[in-house]
């Protein structure tokens, strides 16, 4: 199944938006957030500080009378320059974001948008990494794919078991704070993955320009499901 076919499949799973946050939050309470390198307003923000970035995000949400800020798919971001995790020596800089971020409060409940099973989970503790992460495996109409949930709370993975079945709409965890989520303002990194390869509890959520074509094909836009 090529990218076009897989994208069409994802889009047609549901005519209604699928939710990873509280389903009673209407679309008009989600506001787009631009964290790209082309957003000049970010030049005045120390994005290496989770507190200062948090103040910027929360001000954006409040100004727009929203509850959640979202966005970031294939966004080129400067925020990753602060962490060696994305910029190891002799490696091309990774700065292209492969999921959608949903920015809201720590401890916000996170729900399975589709029926699935727990594929794997892990606390990814590198500075700037996901922190606690859950990956679900789905089989819809015979098509297997995966969804990743990054920046969760430690409690989200404490009593989890691989293979655990989850119904659509079942709570899978809560958002973590900056102390456990890689030092970011609280948010969910939500990503769709066609082929998980050999990864367990982790999968690249940021890529380099050289690898973009591969990841764009393997990680289509999560908004095909969320319909924000």
PDB file of N, CA, C and O in Angstrom, residues 138-184:
ATOM      1  N   UNK A 138      -2.799  -1.443  15.595  1.00  0.00           N
ATOM      2  CA  UNK A 138      -4.185  -1.515  15.131  1.00  0.00           C
ATOM      3  C   UNK A 138      -4.294  -2.439  13.921  1.00  0.00           C
ATOM      4  O   UNK A 138      -3.377  -2.520  13.106  1.00  0.00           O
ATOM      5  N   UNK A 139      -5.419  -3.109  13.825  1.00  0.00           N
ATOM      6  CA  UNK A 139      -5.754  -3.892  12.633  1.00  0.00           C
ATOM      7  C   UNK A 139      -7.173  -3.509  12.239  1.00  0.00           C
ATOM      8  O   UNK A 139      -8.137  -3.924  12.865  1.00  0.00           O
ATOM      9  N   UNK A 140      -7.281  -2.678  11.225  1.00  0.00           N
ATOM     10  CA  UNK A 140      -8.575  -2.182  10.745  1.00  0.00           C
ATOM     11  C   UNK A 140      -8.793  -2.715   9.338  1.00  0.00           C
ATOM     12  O   UNK A 140      -8.002  -2.429   8.435  1.00  0.00           O
ATOM     13  N   UNK A 141      -9.829  -3.501   9.180  1.00  0.00           N
ATOM     14  CA  UNK A 141     -10.151  -4.086   7.858  1.00  0.00           C
ATOM     15  C   UNK A 141      -8.945  -4.804   7.257  1.00  0.00           C
ATOM     16  O   UNK A 141      -8.699  -4.734   6.048  1.00  0.00           O
ATOM     17  N   UNK A 142      -8.175  -5.486   8.115  1.00  0.00           N
ATOM     18  CA  UNK A 142      -7.033  -6.259   7.635  1.00  0.00           C
ATOM     19  C   UNK A 142      -5.760  -5.458   7.417  1.00  0.00           C
ATOM     20  O   UNK A 142      -4.742  -6.016   7.017  1.00  0.00           O
ATOM     21  N   UNK A 143      -5.811  -4.154   7.677  1.00  0.00           N
ATOM     22  CA  UNK A 143      -4.626  -3.295   7.507  1.00  0.00           C
ATOM     23  C   UNK A 143      -4.003  -3.026   8.873  1.00  0.00           C
ATOM     24  O   UNK A 143      -4.667  -2.503   9.769  1.00  0.00           O
ATOM     25  N   UNK A 144      -2.749  -3.402   9.029  1.00  0.00           N
ATOM     26  CA  UNK A 144      -2.031  -3.173  10.284  1.00  0.00           C
ATOM     27  C   UNK A 144      -1.258  -1.859  10.231  1.00  0.00           C
ATOM     28  O   UNK A 144      -0.591  -1.564   9.236  1.00  0.00           O
ATOM     29  N   UNK A 145      -1.335  -1.103  11.310  1.00  0.00           N
ATOM     30  CA  UNK A 145      -0.523   0.103  11.462  1.00  0.00           C
ATOM     31  C   UNK A 145      -0.435   0.427  12.946  1.00  0.00           C
ATOM     32  O   UNK A 145      -1.013  -0.272  13.792  1.00  0.00           O
ATOM     33  N   UNK A 146       0.296   1.479  13.280  1.00  0.00           N
ATOM     34  CA  UNK A 146       0.612   1.782  14.674  1.00  0.00           C
ATOM     35  C   UNK A 146       0.366   3.261  14.965  1.00  0.00           C
ATOM     36  O   UNK A 146       0.459   4.105  14.070  1.00  0.00           O
ATOM     37  N   UNK A 147       0.059   3.567  16.231  1.00  0.00           N
ATOM     38  CA  UNK A 147       0.003   4.951  16.674  1.00  0.00           C
ATOM     39  C   UNK A 147       0.885   5.114  17.900  1.00  0.00           C
ATOM     40  O   UNK A 147       0.944   4.221  18.759  1.00  0.00           O
ATOM     41  N   UNK A 148       1.591   6.241  17.954  1.00  0.00           N
ATOM     42  CA  UNK A 148       2.536   6.511  19.031  1.00  0.00           C
ATOM     43  C   UNK A 148       2.067   7.699  19.857  1.00  0.00           C
ATOM     44  O   UNK A 148       1.593   8.689  19.302  1.00  0.00           O
ATOM     45  N   UNK A 149       2.242   7.579  21.181  1.00  0.00           N
ATOM     46  CA  UNK A 149       1.818   8.613  22.133  1.00  0.00           C
ATOM     47  C   UNK A 149       3.022   8.954  23.006  1.00  0.00           C
ATOM     48  O   UNK A 149       3.432   8.148  23.852  1.00  0.00           O
ATOM     49  N   UNK A 150       3.626  10.113  22.775  1.00  0.00           N
ATOM     50  CA  UNK A 150       4.819  10.509  23.497  1.00  0.00           C
ATOM     51  C   UNK A 150       4.573  11.630  24.481  1.00  0.00           C
ATOM     52  O   UNK A 150       3.611  12.388  24.355  1.00  0.00           O
ATOM     53  N   UNK A 151       5.459  11.752  25.475  1.00  0.00           N
ATOM     54  CA  UNK A 151       5.422  12.795  26.514  1.00  0.00           C
ATOM     55  C   UNK A 151       4.326  12.535  27.545  1.00  0.00           C
ATOM     56  O   UNK A 151       3.675  13.470  28.023  1.00  0.00           O
ATOM     57  N   UNK A 152       4.131  11.275  27.885  1.00  0.00           N
ATOM     58  CA  UNK A 152       3.116  10.891  28.872  1.00  0.00           C
ATOM     59  C   UNK A 152       3.684  10.980  30.297  1.00  0.00           C
ATOM     60  O   UNK A 152       4.857  11.278  30.494  1.00  0.00           O
ATOM     61  N   UNK A 153       2.832  10.699  31.270  1.00  0.00           N
ATOM     62  CA  UNK A 153       3.256  10.638  32.671  1.00  0.00           C
ATOM     63  C   UNK A 153       3.867   9.271  32.964  1.00  0.00           C
ATOM     64  O   UNK A 153       3.587   8.284  32.266  1.00  0.00           O
ATOM     65  N   UNK A 154       4.675   9.198  34.006  1.00  0.00           N
ATOM     66  CA  UNK A 154       5.249   7.913  34.414  1.00  0.00           C
ATOM     67  C   UNK A 154       4.161   6.912  34.809  1.00  0.00           C
ATOM     68  O   UNK A 154       4.280   5.713  34.559  1.00  0.00           O
ATOM     69  N   UNK A 155       3.086   7.431  35.409  1.00  0.00           N
ATOM     70  CA  UNK A 155       1.986   6.545  35.827  1.00  0.00           C
ATOM     71  C   UNK A 155       1.348   5.843  34.627  1.00  0.00           C
ATOM     72  O   UNK A 155       0.792   4.743  34.772  1.00  0.00           O
ATOM     73  N   UNK A 156       1.439   6.452  33.438  1.00  0.00           N
ATOM     74  CA  UNK A 156       0.803   5.882  32.244  1.00  0.00           C
ATOM     75  C   UNK A 156       1.387   4.527  31.863  1.00  0.00           C
ATOM     76  O   UNK A 156       0.701   3.695  31.265  1.00  0.00           O
ATOM     77  N   UNK A 157       2.664   4.302  32.195  1.00  0.00           N
ATOM     78  CA  UNK A 157       3.305   3.041  31.780  1.00  0.00           C
ATOM     79  C   UNK A 157       3.623   2.131  32.971  1.00  0.00           C
ATOM     80  O   UNK A 157       4.192   1.057  32.788  1.00  0.00           O
ATOM     81  N   UNK A 158       3.227   2.552  34.167  1.00  0.00           N
ATOM     82  CA  UNK A 158       3.622   1.824  35.378  1.00  0.00           C
ATOM     83  C   UNK A 158       3.068   0.402  35.428  1.00  0.00           C
ATOM     84  O   UNK A 158       3.774  -0.539  35.770  1.00  0.00           O
ATOM     85  N   UNK A 159       1.799   0.235  35.103  1.00  0.00           N
ATOM     86  CA  UNK A 159       1.176  -1.091  35.211  1.00  0.00           C
ATOM     87  C   UNK A 159       0.738  -1.628  33.841  1.00  0.00           C
ATOM     88  O   UNK A 159      -0.139  -2.479  33.755  1.00  0.00           O
ATOM     89  N   UNK A 160       1.351  -1.121  32.782  1.00  0.00           N
ATOM     90  CA  UNK A 160       0.962  -1.508  31.427  1.00  0.00           C
ATOM     91  C   UNK A 160       1.532  -2.874  31.053  1.00  0.00           C
ATOM     92  O   UNK A 160       2.587  -3.282  31.560  1.00  0.00           O
ATOM     93  N   UNK A 161       0.844  -3.574  30.160  1.00  0.00           N
ATOM     94  CA  UNK A 161       1.314  -4.871  29.685  1.00  0.00           C
ATOM     95  C   UNK A 161       1.251  -4.925  28.170  1.00  0.00           C
ATOM     96  O   UNK A 161       0.251  -4.516  27.573  1.00  0.00           O
ATOM     97  N   UNK A 162       2.314  -5.428  27.552  1.00  0.00           N
ATOM     98  CA  UNK A 162       2.318  -5.644  26.100  1.00  0.00           C
ATOM     99  C   UNK A 162       1.216  -6.633  25.740  1.00  0.00           C
ATOM    100  O   UNK A 162       1.013  -7.639  26.424  1.00  0.00           O
ATOM    101  N   UNK A 163       0.478  -6.326  24.678  1.00  0.00           N
ATOM    102  CA  UNK A 163      -0.604  -7.204  24.239  1.00  0.00           C
ATOM    103  C   UNK A 163      -1.951  -6.860  24.838  1.00  0.00           C
ATOM    104  O   UNK A 163      -2.971  -7.450  24.451  1.00  0.00           O
ATOM    105  N   UNK A 164      -1.980  -5.939  25.780  1.00  0.00           N
ATOM    106  CA  UNK A 164      -3.248  -5.554  26.417  1.00  0.00           C
ATOM    107  C   UNK A 164      -4.189  -4.970  25.370  1.00  0.00           C
ATOM    108  O   UNK A 164      -3.843  -4.040  24.660  1.00  0.00           O
ATOM    109  N   UNK A 165      -5.420  -5.507  25.248  1.00  0.00           N
ATOM    110  CA  UNK A 165      -6.369  -4.960  24.280  1.00  0.00           C
ATOM    111  C   UNK A 165      -6.992  -3.662  24.795  1.00  0.00           C
ATOM    112  O   UNK A 165      -7.197  -3.493  26.000  1.00  0.00           O
ATOM    113  N   UNK A 166      -7.246  -2.752  23.866  1.00  0.00           N
ATOM    114  CA  UNK A 166      -7.849  -1.462  24.218  1.00  0.00           C
ATOM    115  C   UNK A 166      -8.998  -1.165  23.264  1.00  0.00           C
ATOM    116  O   UNK A 166      -8.829  -1.229  22.048  1.00  0.00           O
ATOM    117  N   UNK A 167     -10.135  -0.849  23.822  1.00  0.00           N
ATOM    118  CA  UNK A 167     -11.279  -0.447  23.006  1.00  0.00           C
ATOM    119  C   UNK A 167     -11.116   1.007  22.571  1.00  0.00           C
ATOM    120  O   UNK A 167     -10.458   1.808  23.252  1.00  0.00           O
ATOM    121  N   UNK A 168     -11.719   1.362  21.465  1.00  0.00           N
ATOM    122  CA  UNK A 168     -11.763   2.753  21.025  1.00  0.00           C
ATOM    123  C   UNK A 168     -12.381   3.619  22.124  1.00  0.00           C
ATOM    124  O   UNK A 168     -13.403   3.262  22.704  1.00  0.00           O
ATOM    125  N   UNK A 169     -11.719   4.740  22.460  1.00  0.00           N
ATOM    126  CA  UNK A 169     -12.217   5.630  23.491  1.00  0.00           C
ATOM    127  C   UNK A 169     -11.746   5.311  24.892  1.00  0.00           C
ATOM    128  O   UNK A 169     -12.025   6.046  25.833  1.00  0.00           O
ATOM    129  N   UNK A 170     -10.972   4.221  25.054  1.00  0.00           N
ATOM    130  CA  UNK A 170     -10.456   3.836  26.370  1.00  0.00           C
ATOM    131  C   UNK A 170      -9.275   4.736  26.745  1.00  0.00           C
ATOM    132  O   UNK A 170      -8.399   4.996  25.918  1.00  0.00           O
ATOM    133  N   UNK A 171      -9.238   5.196  27.998  1.00  0.00           N
ATOM    134  CA  UNK A 171      -8.106   6.010  28.432  1.00  0.00           C
ATOM    135  C   UNK A 171      -6.854   5.148  28.492  1.00  0.00           C
ATOM    136  O   UNK A 171      -6.865   4.049  29.044  1.00  0.00           O
ATOM    137  N   UNK A 172      -5.763   5.667  27.900  1.00  0.00           N
ATOM    138  CA  UNK A 172      -4.507   4.915  27.901  1.00  0.00           C
ATOM    139  C   UNK A 172      -3.455   5.544  28.808  1.00  0.00           C
ATOM    140  O   UNK A 172      -2.434   4.927  29.096  1.00  0.00           O
ATOM    141  N   UNK A 173      -3.686   6.788  29.243  1.00  0.00           N
ATOM    142  CA  UNK A 173      -2.696   7.434  30.094  1.00  0.00           C
ATOM    143  C   UNK A 173      -3.037   8.891  30.313  1.00  0.00           C
ATOM    144  O   UNK A 173      -4.157   9.336  30.031  1.00  0.00           O
ATOM    145  N   UNK A 174      -2.055   9.629  30.823  1.00  0.00           N
ATOM    146  CA  UNK A 174      -2.189  11.069  31.029  1.00  0.00           C
ATOM    147  C   UNK A 174      -0.903  11.748  30.583  1.00  0.00           C
ATOM    148  O   UNK A 174       0.152  11.107  30.466  1.00  0.00           O
ATOM    149  N   UNK A 175      -0.986  13.057  30.352  1.00  0.00           N
ATOM    150  CA  UNK A 175       0.195  13.804  29.932  1.00  0.00           C
ATOM    151  C   UNK A 175       1.148  14.020  31.097  1.00  0.00           C
ATOM    152  O   UNK A 175       0.732  14.252  32.229  1.00  0.00           O
ATOM    153  N   UNK A 176       2.444  13.971  30.780  1.00  0.00           N
ATOM    154  CA  UNK A 176       3.462  14.243  31.781  1.00  0.00           C
ATOM    155  C   UNK A 176       3.827  15.718  31.823  1.00  0.00           C
ATOM    156  O   UNK A 176       3.454  16.502  30.948  1.00  0.00           O
ATOM    157  N   UNK A 177       4.581  16.101  32.853  1.00  0.00           N
ATOM    158  CA  UNK A 177       5.077  17.476  32.941  1.00  0.00           C
ATOM    159  C   UNK A 177       6.529  17.523  32.473  1.00  0.00           C
ATOM    160  O   UNK A 177       7.108  16.509  32.081  1.00  0.00           O
ATOM    161  N   UNK A 178       7.128  18.714  32.538  1.00  0.00           N
ATOM    162  CA  UNK A 178       8.480  18.910  32.007  1.00  0.00           C
ATOM    163  C   UNK A 178       9.527  18.052  32.724  1.00  0.00           C
ATOM    164  O   UNK A 178      10.571  17.737  32.151  1.00  0.00           O
ATOM    165  N   UNK A 179       9.257  17.636  33.951  1.00  0.00           N
ATOM    166  CA  UNK A 179      10.223  16.840  34.703  1.00  0.00           C
ATOM    167  C   UNK A 179      10.413  15.442  34.119  1.00  0.00           C
ATOM    168  O   UNK A 179      11.467  14.827  34.290  1.00  0.00           O
ATOM    169  N   UNK A 180       9.386  14.935  33.434  1.00  0.00           N
ATOM    170  CA  UNK A 180       9.473  13.558  32.917  1.00  0.00           C
ATOM    171  C   UNK A 180       9.342  13.467  31.396  1.00  0.00           C
ATOM    172  O   UNK A 180       9.629  12.423  30.819  1.00  0.00           O
ATOM    173  N   UNK A 181       8.912  14.548  30.724  1.00  0.00           N
ATOM    174  CA  UNK A 181       8.548  14.429  29.305  1.00  0.00           C
ATOM    175  C   UNK A 181       9.633  14.906  28.347  1.00  0.00           C
ATOM    176  O   UNK A 181       9.350  15.250  27.200  1.00  0.00           O
ATOM    177  N   UNK A 182      10.884  14.932  28.810  1.00  0.00           N
ATOM    178  CA  UNK A 182      11.964  15.397  27.944  1.00  0.00           C
ATOM    179  C   UNK A 182      12.243  16.877  28.102  1.00  0.00           C
ATOM    180  O   UNK A 182      13.000  17.456  27.327  1.00  0.00           O
ATOM    181  N   UNK A 183      11.627  17.512  29.102  1.00  0.00           N
ATOM    182  CA  UNK A 183      11.761  18.942  29.396  1.00  0.00           C
ATOM    183  C   UNK A 183      11.082  19.807  28.339  1.00  0.00           C
ATOM    184  O   UNK A 183      11.679  20.674  27.724  1.00  0.00           O
ATOM    185  N   UNK A 184       9.791  19.531  28.139  1.00  0.00           N
ATOM    186  CA  UNK A 184       8.938  20.349  27.267  1.00  0.00           C
ATOM    187  C   UNK A 184       7.726  20.826  28.063  1.00  0.00           C
ATOM    188  O   UNK A 184       7.343  20.194  29.058  1.00  0.00           O
TER     189      UNK A 184
END
